[in-house]
Coordinates of C-alpha atoms and ligand atoms in Angstrom, one line a residue:
M148 CA 1.6 -46.0 -21.7
A149 CA -0.4 -44.2 -24.6
T150 CA -3.4 -43.5 -23.6
G151 CA -1.5 -41.9 -20.1
R152 CA -0.1 -39.8 -22.4
V153 CA -3.6 -38.9 -24.2
R154 CA -4.9 -38.5 -20.5
T155 CA -1.8 -35.9 -19.5
T156 CA -2.0 -33.7 -22.7
L157 CA -5.2 -33.6 -23.5
P158 CA -6.1 -31.1 -20.0
F159 CA -2.4 -29.7 -20.8
L160 CA -4.3 -28.6 -24.5
L161 CA -7.1 -27.2 -22.7
L162 CA -4.7 -25.3 -20.2
L163 CA -2.7 -23.9 -23.1
G164 CA -6.0 -23.2 -25.3
T165 CA -7.5 -21.2 -22.0
L166 CA -4.1 -19.2 -21.2
L167 CA -3.7 -18.1 -25.5
F168 CA -7.5 -17.2 -25.1
A169 CA -7.2 -15.2 -22.1
G170 CA -4.3 -13.6 -23.3
A171 CA -5.9 -12.7 -26.7
V172 CA -8.8 -10.8 -24.6
A173 CA -6.3 -9.3 -22.3
S174 CA -4.3 -7.8 -24.8
S175 CA -7.7 -6.9 -27.0
R176 CA -8.7 -5.0 -23.8
E177 CA -5.4 -3.6 -23.0
R178 CA -5.0 -2.3 -26.7
G179 CA -8.4 -0.3 -26.0
E180 CA -7.5 0.8 -22.6
Q181 CA -4.5 2.3 -23.9
Q182 CA -6.2 4.3 -26.8
R183 CA -8.0 5.1 -24.7
E184 CA -5.3 6.8 -22.8
Q185 CA -3.8 8.2 -25.5
G186 CA -7.0 9.8 -26.7
R187 CA -6.9 11.7 -23.4
H188 CA -3.3 12.1 -23.0
E189 CA -3.6 13.9 -26.8
W190 CA -6.1 16.3 -25.3
R191 CA -4.1 17.3 -22.8
G192 CA -1.3 17.8 -24.7
E193 CA 0.9 15.2 -23.4
E194 CA 3.3 12.8 -25.3
S195 CA 3.1 9.0 -25.3
E196 CA 5.5 9.0 -23.3
E197 CA 3.3 8.8 -20.3
R198 CA 2.0 6.0 -21.8
E199 CA 5.4 4.0 -22.1
Q200 CA 6.1 4.7 -19.0
Q201 CA 2.8 3.0 -18.2
Q202 CA 3.7 -0.3 -19.4
E203 CA 6.8 -0.3 -18.2
Q204 CA 4.8 0.2 -14.9
E205 CA 2.7 -3.1 -15.9
E206 CA 6.0 -5.1 -16.5
F207 CA 6.9 -3.9 -12.8
S208 CA 4.3 -4.8 -11.1
R209 CA 3.8 -8.1 -12.4
R210 CA 7.5 -8.6 -10.9
K211 CA 6.7 -6.7 -7.6
P212 CA 3.1 -6.8 -7.4
Y213 CA 2.6 -5.5 -3.9
V214 CA 5.0 -2.3 -4.5
F215 CA 3.8 0.7 -6.2
G216 CA 6.2 3.6 -6.4
R217 CA 5.5 7.3 -7.3
R218 CA 4.6 7.0 -10.9
S219 CA 1.7 4.4 -10.4
F220 CA -0.8 7.1 -9.0
R221 CA -2.7 8.9 -11.7
R222 CA -4.1 12.5 -12.0
A223 CA -8.1 12.3 -10.5
A224 CA -7.9 15.7 -10.8
R225 CA -5.6 18.6 -11.3
S226 CA -5.5 22.7 -11.1
E227 CA -3.6 25.4 -10.3
H228 CA -3.5 24.7 -6.7
G229 CA -3.6 21.4 -6.3
T230 CA -3.7 17.8 -7.2
I231 CA -5.8 14.4 -6.3
R232 CA -3.8 11.3 -7.2
S233 CA -5.0 8.1 -6.8
L234 CA -3.6 4.5 -7.2
R235 CA -5.6 2.4 -9.8
P236 CA -7.5 -0.3 -8.4
F237 CA -5.9 -3.2 -6.5
H238 CA -7.3 -6.0 -7.9
E239 CA -6.7 -4.7 -11.3
A240 CA -2.8 -4.4 -10.5
S241 CA -2.9 -7.8 -9.9
Q242 CA -4.8 -11.0 -8.8
L243 CA -3.3 -11.3 -5.3
L244 CA -4.5 -8.0 -4.3
R245 CA -7.9 -9.5 -4.8
G246 CA -8.7 -9.5 -0.8
I247 CA -8.5 -5.4 -0.6
R248 CA -10.5 -4.7 -4.2
D249 CA -12.5 -3.0 -2.1
Y250 CA -10.2 -0.2 -1.3
R251 CA -8.4 2.7 -3.3
V252 CA -6.1 4.8 -2.0
T253 CA -5.7 8.9 -3.4
V254 CA -2.8 11.5 -2.3
L255 CA -4.6 15.3 -2.4
E256 CA -2.2 18.0 -2.7
A257 CA -3.6 21.3 -1.9
S258 CA -1.5 24.4 -2.5
P259 CA -1.2 27.1 0.5
R260 CA -5.0 28.3 1.2
A261 CA -6.5 25.8 -1.5
F262 CA -10.3 24.8 -1.4
V263 CA -11.2 21.6 -2.2
L264 CA -15.0 21.9 -3.2
P265 CA -18.2 20.4 -0.8
A266 CA -18.7 16.8 -2.7
H267 CA -20.1 13.2 -1.5
A268 CA -19.1 10.4 -2.6
D269 CA -20.1 6.6 -2.9
A270 CA -17.4 5.4 -0.8
H271 CA -16.2 5.9 3.0
S272 CA -12.8 7.8 3.4
I273 CA -10.2 7.8 6.0
G274 CA -7.3 10.6 5.5
Y275 CA -4.3 10.6 7.6
V276 CA -3.0 14.3 7.0
V277 CA 0.4 13.7 6.1
Q278 CA 1.5 17.6 6.2
G279 CA 0.0 20.9 7.0
E280 CA -3.0 21.8 8.7
G281 CA -6.4 23.1 7.5
V282 CA -9.9 22.5 8.4
V283 CA -12.1 19.5 7.2
T284 CA -16.2 20.0 7.0
T285 CA -18.7 17.4 7.1
I286 CA -22.0 17.5 7.2
E287 CA -24.1 14.5 8.3
N288 CA -27.5 13.5 9.1
G289 CA -28.3 17.1 8.6
E290 CA -25.4 18.4 10.8
R291 CA -22.5 20.4 9.6
R292 CA -19.4 20.0 11.7
S293 CA -15.9 21.3 11.1
Y294 CA -12.8 20.5 12.6
T295 CA -9.2 21.3 12.4
V296 CA -6.4 19.0 11.3
R297 CA -2.6 18.9 11.0
Q298 CA 0.4 16.4 10.7
G299 CA -0.5 13.4 12.2
S300 CA -5.1 13.7 11.8
V301 CA -7.1 10.8 11.5
F302 CA -10.5 12.0 10.1
V303 CA -13.4 10.0 8.5
A304 CA -15.6 11.2 6.2
P305 CA -18.8 8.7 5.7
A306 CA -20.1 7.6 2.0
G307 CA -22.4 10.2 0.7
A308 CA -21.7 13.1 3.5
V309 CA -20.7 16.2 2.1
T310 CA -17.2 17.0 2.7
Y311 CA -14.8 19.7 1.9
L312 CA -11.5 20.9 3.3
A313 CA -9.5 24.2 3.1
N314 CA -5.1 24.3 3.4
T315 CA -5.9 27.4 6.1
D316 CA -1.9 27.4 5.9
G317 CA -0.3 30.6 3.9
R318 CA 2.7 29.1 2.9
R319 CA 2.6 25.5 3.3
K320 CA 1.2 22.3 1.0
L321 CA -1.4 20.5 2.6
V322 CA -0.6 16.9 1.9
V323 CA -3.6 14.0 2.7
A324 CA -3.6 10.1 2.0
K325 CA -6.8 8.4 2.0
L326 CA -8.0 5.1 2.4
L327 CA -10.9 4.6 0.3
R328 CA -13.7 1.8 1.1
T329 CA -16.2 1.4 -2.0
I330 CA -19.4 0.7 -1.4
S331 CA -21.4 0.5 -4.4
V332 CA -19.1 -0.5 -7.1
P333 CA -16.3 -2.7 -5.7
G334 CA -13.0 -1.1 -6.2
H335 CA -14.8 1.9 -8.3
Y336 CA -15.2 5.7 -6.2
Q337 CA -17.4 8.6 -7.7
F338 CA -17.9 11.8 -6.6
F339 CA -21.3 14.0 -6.9
F340 CA -20.9 18.2 -6.9
G341 CA -23.7 19.8 -5.6
A342 CA -22.9 23.3 -5.1
G343 CA -20.9 23.8 -8.3
G344 CA -21.2 25.2 -12.1
R345 CA -19.2 23.7 -15.4
N346 CA -16.3 22.6 -13.7
P347 CA -16.7 20.4 -11.4
E348 CA -20.2 20.3 -13.3
S349 CA -23.0 20.5 -10.5
V350 CA -25.5 17.6 -10.3
V351 CA -28.3 19.7 -9.9
S352 CA -27.8 21.2 -14.1
S353 CA -27.8 17.5 -15.2
F354 CA -31.7 17.5 -14.2
S355 CA -34.1 18.4 -16.7
R356 CA -34.8 22.3 -16.8
T357 CA -38.4 22.0 -15.7
V358 CA -37.7 19.6 -12.7
Q359 CA -34.9 22.4 -11.7
R360 CA -37.7 25.2 -12.2
A361 CA -40.0 22.9 -10.2
A362 CA -37.5 21.8 -7.5
F363 CA -36.1 25.0 -6.5
K364 CA -39.1 27.3 -7.7
T365 CA -37.7 29.8 -9.4
S366 CA -36.2 30.7 -12.9
S367 CA -34.3 29.0 -15.5
D368 CA -32.6 32.3 -15.9
R369 CA -31.5 32.9 -12.5
L370 CA -30.5 29.0 -11.9
Q371 CA -28.4 29.2 -14.9
K372 CA -26.9 31.9 -13.8
L373 CA -25.9 30.0 -10.0
F374 CA -24.4 26.8 -11.7
G375 CA -23.4 28.1 -14.7
R376 CA -20.2 30.4 -13.3
Q377 CA -17.8 27.7 -11.7
D378 CA -15.2 26.8 -14.0
K379 CA -12.0 26.4 -11.9
G380 CA -12.1 23.0 -10.9
V381 CA -12.6 20.8 -7.9
I382 CA -9.8 22.6 -6.1
V383 CA -9.7 26.8 -6.0
R384 CA -8.0 28.9 -4.0
A385 CA -9.7 31.1 -0.8
T386 CA -8.6 34.3 0.2
E387 CA -7.2 34.8 3.8
Q388 CA -10.6 36.1 5.1
Q389 CA -12.4 33.1 3.8
V390 CA -10.3 31.0 5.2
R391 CA -10.9 32.9 8.6
D392 CA -14.5 32.3 8.0
L393 CA -13.8 28.6 7.7
Q394 CA -11.6 28.5 10.2
R395 CA -13.9 29.9 12.7
H396 CA -16.4 27.3 13.4
A397 CA -13.8 24.7 13.3
S398 CA -13.4 22.6 16.7
E399 CA -10.0 20.6 17.5
G400 CA -11.9 17.6 18.1
G401 CA -9.5 15.2 19.1
H402 CA -9.6 12.9 21.9
A403 CA -7.0 11.5 22.4
Q404 CA -7.3 10.3 25.7
Q405 CA -10.5 9.2 25.6
H406 CA -11.6 6.1 25.2
W407 CA -15.5 6.2 23.3
P408 CA -17.4 4.2 24.9
F409 CA -16.9 6.6 27.7
G410 CA -16.7 10.3 26.0
E411 CA -18.7 11.5 23.4
A412 CA -16.2 13.0 21.5
R413 CA -16.3 12.9 17.6
G414 CA -14.3 14.5 15.2
P415 CA -10.3 13.7 13.8
I416 CA -7.7 12.5 16.3
N417 CA -4.1 13.2 16.1
I418 CA -1.8 10.1 16.8
L419 CA 1.2 11.8 17.2
D420 CA -0.4 13.2 20.4
Q421 CA -1.0 9.4 21.8
R422 CA 1.7 7.7 23.4
P423 CA 3.2 5.0 20.6
T424 CA 2.0 1.5 21.2
I425 CA 5.6 0.2 20.6
G426 CA 8.8 2.9 20.9
N427 CA 12.2 3.1 21.9
R428 CA 15.4 4.4 20.6
H429 CA 14.7 2.4 17.2
G430 CA 11.7 3.4 16.3
Q431 CA 8.0 4.2 17.4
L432 CA 4.7 2.9 16.2
Y433 CA 1.7 4.8 16.6
E434 CA -1.5 3.9 16.3
A435 CA -5.9 4.5 16.1
D436 CA -8.0 1.4 15.7
A437 CA -11.5 1.1 17.0
R438 CA -10.6 1.4 20.4
S439 CA -9.1 4.7 20.9
F440 CA -10.8 6.1 17.8
R441 CA -14.9 6.0 17.3
D442 CA -15.1 6.7 13.5
L443 CA -12.9 3.8 12.8
A444 CA -15.2 1.2 14.7
E445 CA -17.1 0.7 12.1
H446 CA -14.8 0.5 9.2
D447 CA -12.8 -1.7 10.6
V448 CA -9.3 -0.2 9.8
R449 CA -6.7 0.6 12.0
V450 CA -4.5 3.3 11.2
S451 CA -0.7 4.0 11.7
L452 CA 2.3 5.8 11.9
V453 CA 5.6 4.1 12.1
N454 CA 8.8 6.0 12.5
I455 CA 12.0 4.3 12.4
T456 CA 15.2 5.7 13.3
A457 CA 17.7 6.6 10.8
G458 CA 20.0 2.8 10.5
S459 CA 17.4 0.7 12.3
M460 CA 14.6 -1.4 11.4
S461 CA 11.2 -3.2 12.1
A462 CA 12.0 -6.5 13.3
P463 CA 10.5 -9.2 11.4
F464 CA 6.2 -9.5 11.6
Y465 CA 3.6 -10.4 10.2
N466 CA -0.2 -9.6 10.6
T467 CA -2.2 -12.3 11.8
R468 CA -5.8 -10.9 10.0
S469 CA -5.0 -7.8 8.6
I470 CA -3.8 -6.5 5.1
K471 CA -1.4 -3.7 5.4
I472 CA -1.5 -0.6 2.9
A473 CA 1.3 1.3 3.7
Y474 CA 1.8 4.7 2.4
V475 CA 5.8 6.0 2.6
V476 CA 5.1 9.8 4.0
D477 CA 8.7 10.9 4.7
G478 CA 12.5 9.3 4.3
E479 CA 14.6 6.6 2.7
G480 CA 15.2 2.8 3.0
H481 CA 13.1 -0.8 2.3
A482 CA 11.0 -3.3 2.8
E483 CA 11.3 -7.0 2.3
I484 CA 8.2 -8.8 2.0
V485 CA 8.1 -12.5 1.7
C486 CA 5.9 -14.2 -0.4
P487 CA 5.0 -17.7 -1.1
H488 CA 2.0 -16.9 -3.8
L489 CA 5.0 -15.5 -6.4
A490 CA 7.3 -18.4 -5.7
Q491 CA 4.2 -20.3 -6.6
Q492 CA 3.5 -19.0 -9.8
Q493 CA 7.4 -19.1 -10.8
Q494 CA 7.1 -22.6 -10.7
H495 CA 4.0 -23.4 -12.4
G496 CA 4.9 -20.6 -15.0
S497 CA 5.9 -21.6 -18.8
E498 CA 9.5 -21.8 -19.3
T499 CA 9.2 -19.2 -21.8
Q500 CA 7.6 -16.9 -19.6
R501 CA 9.7 -17.7 -16.8
E502 CA 12.2 -16.8 -19.4
G503 CA 10.9 -13.7 -20.1
R504 CA 10.7 -12.5 -16.6
R505 CA 14.2 -12.9 -15.9
R506 CA 15.7 -11.1 -19.0
S507 CA 13.2 -8.0 -17.4
R508 CA 14.3 -8.8 -13.8
E509 CA 17.9 -8.7 -15.2
R510 CA 17.6 -4.9 -16.2
E511 CA 16.3 -4.6 -12.3
Q512 CA 19.8 -4.4 -10.3
E513 CA 18.4 -4.9 -7.1
S514 CA 16.9 -8.5 -7.9
Q515 CA 19.7 -9.7 -6.7
D516 CA 17.7 -12.1 -4.3
K517 CA 17.5 -15.5 -3.4
S518 CA 14.6 -16.4 -5.6
K519 CA 17.2 -15.5 -8.3
Q520 CA 19.6 -17.8 -7.3
W521 CA 17.2 -20.7 -7.2
R522 CA 15.8 -19.8 -10.8
R523 CA 19.1 -19.9 -12.0
R524 CA 19.9 -23.1 -10.4
R525 CA 16.5 -24.6 -11.9
Q526 CA 17.1 -23.5 -15.1
E527 CA 20.9 -24.8 -15.4
G528 CA 18.8 -28.0 -14.9
S529 CA 18.9 -28.7 -10.9
E530 CA 15.2 -29.5 -10.4
S531 CA 13.7 -32.6 -9.9
E532 CA 10.3 -34.4 -9.1
S533 CA 10.3 -34.0 -5.5
E534 CA 11.3 -30.2 -5.3
E535 CA 7.7 -29.5 -6.3
E536 CA 6.6 -30.8 -3.0
E537 CA 8.6 -28.1 -1.1
Q538 CA 7.7 -24.4 0.1
R539 CA 9.6 -21.9 -1.1
Y540 CA 9.5 -18.2 -0.8
E541 CA 10.1 -15.1 -2.8
T542 CA 11.6 -12.0 -1.4
I543 CA 10.1 -9.0 -2.5
R544 CA 12.8 -6.3 -1.9
A545 CA 11.6 -2.6 -2.4
R546 CA 13.1 0.6 -2.6
L547 CA 11.5 2.9 -0.4
T548 CA 11.2 6.6 -0.6
R549 CA 8.5 9.2 0.1
G550 CA 5.2 8.7 -1.9
T551 CA 6.3 4.9 -2.5
L552 CA 2.9 2.7 -1.5
F553 CA 3.2 -1.5 -0.7
V554 CA 0.9 -3.9 0.2
V555 CA 1.7 -6.8 3.0
P556 CA -0.8 -9.5 2.8
V557 CA -1.9 -11.7 5.8
G558 CA 0.6 -13.8 7.4
H559 CA 3.3 -12.3 5.0
P560 CA 6.4 -11.6 7.1
V561 CA 7.7 -8.4 6.7
V562 CA 10.9 -6.0 7.2
E563 CA 11.4 -1.9 7.2
V564 CA 14.5 -0.7 7.3
A565 CA 15.3 3.1 7.5
S566 CA 18.6 4.4 5.4
R567 CA 21.2 5.5 6.9
D568 CA 20.3 9.1 6.6
S569 CA 17.1 9.7 7.4
N570 CA 14.4 8.5 9.2
L571 CA 11.9 6.4 7.5
Q572 CA 8.2 7.2 7.6
I573 CA 5.8 5.2 6.9
V574 CA 1.5 5.3 7.3
C575 CA -0.6 2.6 7.4
F576 CA -4.0 1.3 6.9
E577 CA -4.5 -2.1 8.1
V578 CA -7.7 -3.2 7.2
Q579 CA -9.6 -5.9 8.7
A580 CA -8.4 -4.8 11.9
Q581 CA -10.2 -6.7 14.1
R582 CA -8.6 -8.9 16.6
N583 CA -5.6 -8.6 14.2
E584 CA -2.4 -9.6 16.3
R585 CA 1.5 -8.5 15.3
V586 CA 3.4 -11.6 15.5
Y587 CA 7.6 -11.2 15.5
L588 CA 9.8 -13.9 14.3
A589 CA 12.6 -12.0 16.3
G590 CA 13.1 -10.1 19.2
Q591 CA 12.4 -10.4 22.8
D592 CA 8.8 -10.9 22.1
S593 CA 9.3 -13.5 18.9
V594 CA 6.7 -15.9 18.4
L595 CA 9.7 -18.9 17.8
R596 CA 10.5 -18.1 21.6
K597 CA 7.5 -19.5 22.8
L598 CA 7.8 -23.2 21.1
D599 CA 8.1 -25.8 23.4
G600 CA 11.1 -27.9 24.0
A601 CA 10.8 -30.4 21.9
A602 CA 9.1 -28.3 19.5
K603 CA 12.0 -26.2 19.0
E604 CA 14.2 -29.3 18.7
L605 CA 12.1 -31.1 16.4
A606 CA 11.8 -28.0 14.0
F607 CA 15.2 -26.8 14.2
Q608 CA 16.8 -30.4 14.6
A609 CA 19.1 -29.0 17.0
A610 CA 19.6 -29.4 20.5
Q611 CA 17.1 -26.9 22.3
R612 CA 19.6 -24.8 24.3
E613 CA 21.6 -24.1 20.9
V614 CA 18.2 -22.9 19.7
D615 CA 17.5 -20.8 22.5
E616 CA 21.1 -19.4 22.3
V617 CA 20.2 -18.1 19.2
L618 CA 16.7 -16.9 19.7
R619 CA 17.7 -15.2 23.0
A620 CA 20.2 -13.5 21.4
Q621 CA 18.7 -10.7 20.1
Q622 CA 17.2 -8.2 23.5
D623 CA 15.2 -5.3 21.5
K624 CA 11.7 -5.8 20.4
G625 CA 9.3 -4.2 18.0
F626 CA 12.4 -2.1 16.7
L627 CA 15.8 -3.3 16.0
Q628 CA 19.1 -2.0 15.3
G629 CA 19.5 -2.2 11.5
P630 CA 21.8 -4.2 9.0
E631 CA 25.4 -3.1 8.3
Q632 CA 26.4 -0.9 5.8
E633 CA 25.3 -1.4 2.3
S634 CA 29.2 -2.4 1.3
Q635 CA 29.4 -4.9 4.3
E636 CA 26.0 -6.1 3.1
R637 CA 26.8 -7.2 -0.4
R638 CA 30.1 -8.7 0.5
R639 CA 27.9 -10.8 3.2
E640 CA 25.3 -11.3 0.9
G641 CA 27.8 -12.1 -1.3
E642 CA 29.3 -15.1 1.4
E643 CA 25.8 -16.2 1.6
E644 CA 25.4 -16.8 -1.7
E645 CA 28.5 -19.3 -1.9
E646 CA 27.2 -20.8 1.0
E647 CA 24.0 -21.6 -0.6
E648 CA 25.1 -22.7 -3.3
E649 CA 27.1 -25.3 -1.2
R650 CA 23.9 -26.2 0.6
E651 CA 22.8 -26.7 -2.9
R652 CA 24.8 -29.1 -3.9
G653 CA 24.3 -31.1 -0.7
R654 CA 20.9 -31.7 -1.2
R655 CA 19.9 -30.6 1.9
G656 CA 16.2 -29.3 2.2
R657 CA 14.5 -25.7 1.7
R658 CA 13.0 -25.9 4.8
E659 CA 16.6 -26.0 6.5
E660 CA 16.7 -22.8 4.9
V661 CA 13.9 -20.9 6.0
A662 CA 15.1 -22.4 9.8
E663 CA 18.8 -20.8 8.9
M664 CA 17.1 -18.2 7.4
L665 CA 14.7 -17.0 10.5
L666 CA 18.1 -17.7 13.1
R667 CA 20.1 -15.4 10.6
M668 CA 17.3 -12.8 11.1
A669 CA 17.5 -13.3 14.4
T670 CA 20.9 -13.0 15.3
E671 CA 21.7 -10.3 13.1
G672 CA 21.9 -6.8 14.4
Ligands
LIG272 CU1 1.9 -13.7 -1.5

């Protein structure tokens, strides 16, 4: 008996020690980071308010690791004429996002007639034009190519290619969401300016004087004059004439109908010009991938735009291989992401951690989901040994507004719901796109409908006819009628809560609940 206890206590102590040590390291690192952050803000003349927001953000991300609000983005560059905001590396935000640590997301907002200085990066970049119009130029293999882009355009700037961009509109902002694929330091990218001066500093003037003189075969004086002038930052304003000049050599690119092995067309495509892959009155999905867009082939990324009609929703689905990085470009609504990892973390977390998390959670109005209910039940002491073996899920409910980013990992079921008042538009970068399949859990092409009759009977413990009746009720596919009004929804959720408590009393398995949840999803709407 005694040895048994020693055997279980020792690993526990080791684990505890490791956790404490890791905690100390993390907090000292955090402190350093904060001090650095603070210094930067003071230099900018900003107060520590932002730091508080950041802490709040970190707290938040621990609870919803797949969701990043507008405030999660940091300014990477700013001038009078525009900003570049960047989301920190995914793997630093959460362990669960290690799979996409090579990717970063930035958002450029350029004022009318703004010009983003030529630079190259140590990362590939795939851009989607959210709003406005402009000209993008890249110099690759010694050739300069300029293309006009507008809302819906997808363009690729390969690593190392000198790229620049201008907002050609005199009135509207140009907004571009970019996925960066880092290839040097995972999750980190750098920009290098050749043409420039003091701000941005040109790489040229960082070489020694003697090297500069020899390389350019001209005097230090003249070099200093040329490379010492620019001090307006990364984004400057062009004149009308300069914009016209930039436009003059730009072609449309675009080859929406051509499939690239047959056409040699290059340059961006506009996904909104394509026929939707899925579409009905509840929504449309527009896609660009390696088949329709040559430039995406080597990056194994699919770019898509989802437009969900006000009051409608996407059918619950998951991706077989892709990790989806989604950025809300317009409208409002919410998403639900079903995640087993978080449920496991909850299960394995210490009692105090769980308590802390619960308290902070209660501050959040919207987290009235099932996971909380079962956590509460656990705290009431209804857990048993066998419960550890069960498959559990936590539902992450994310409010979506313009500028929200969310990640849906491989295999995780998700549903996106547009509010009653506005269409919801989301641009999605799906990485590991090759041979990915969207698998629907409800609707006409639901994977559940394809189960064998016997498999249905066994999985649901119900007669096949009964199962089919439920699974066939939803006639639409891809995009569906959304849930009822919020107030009705609340009432129904209340009823469900009672039902569920009853079920718990009856000690019925969680698996059954999952099946019922799927059935409910299939029949709703
Ligand atoms: Cu998960």
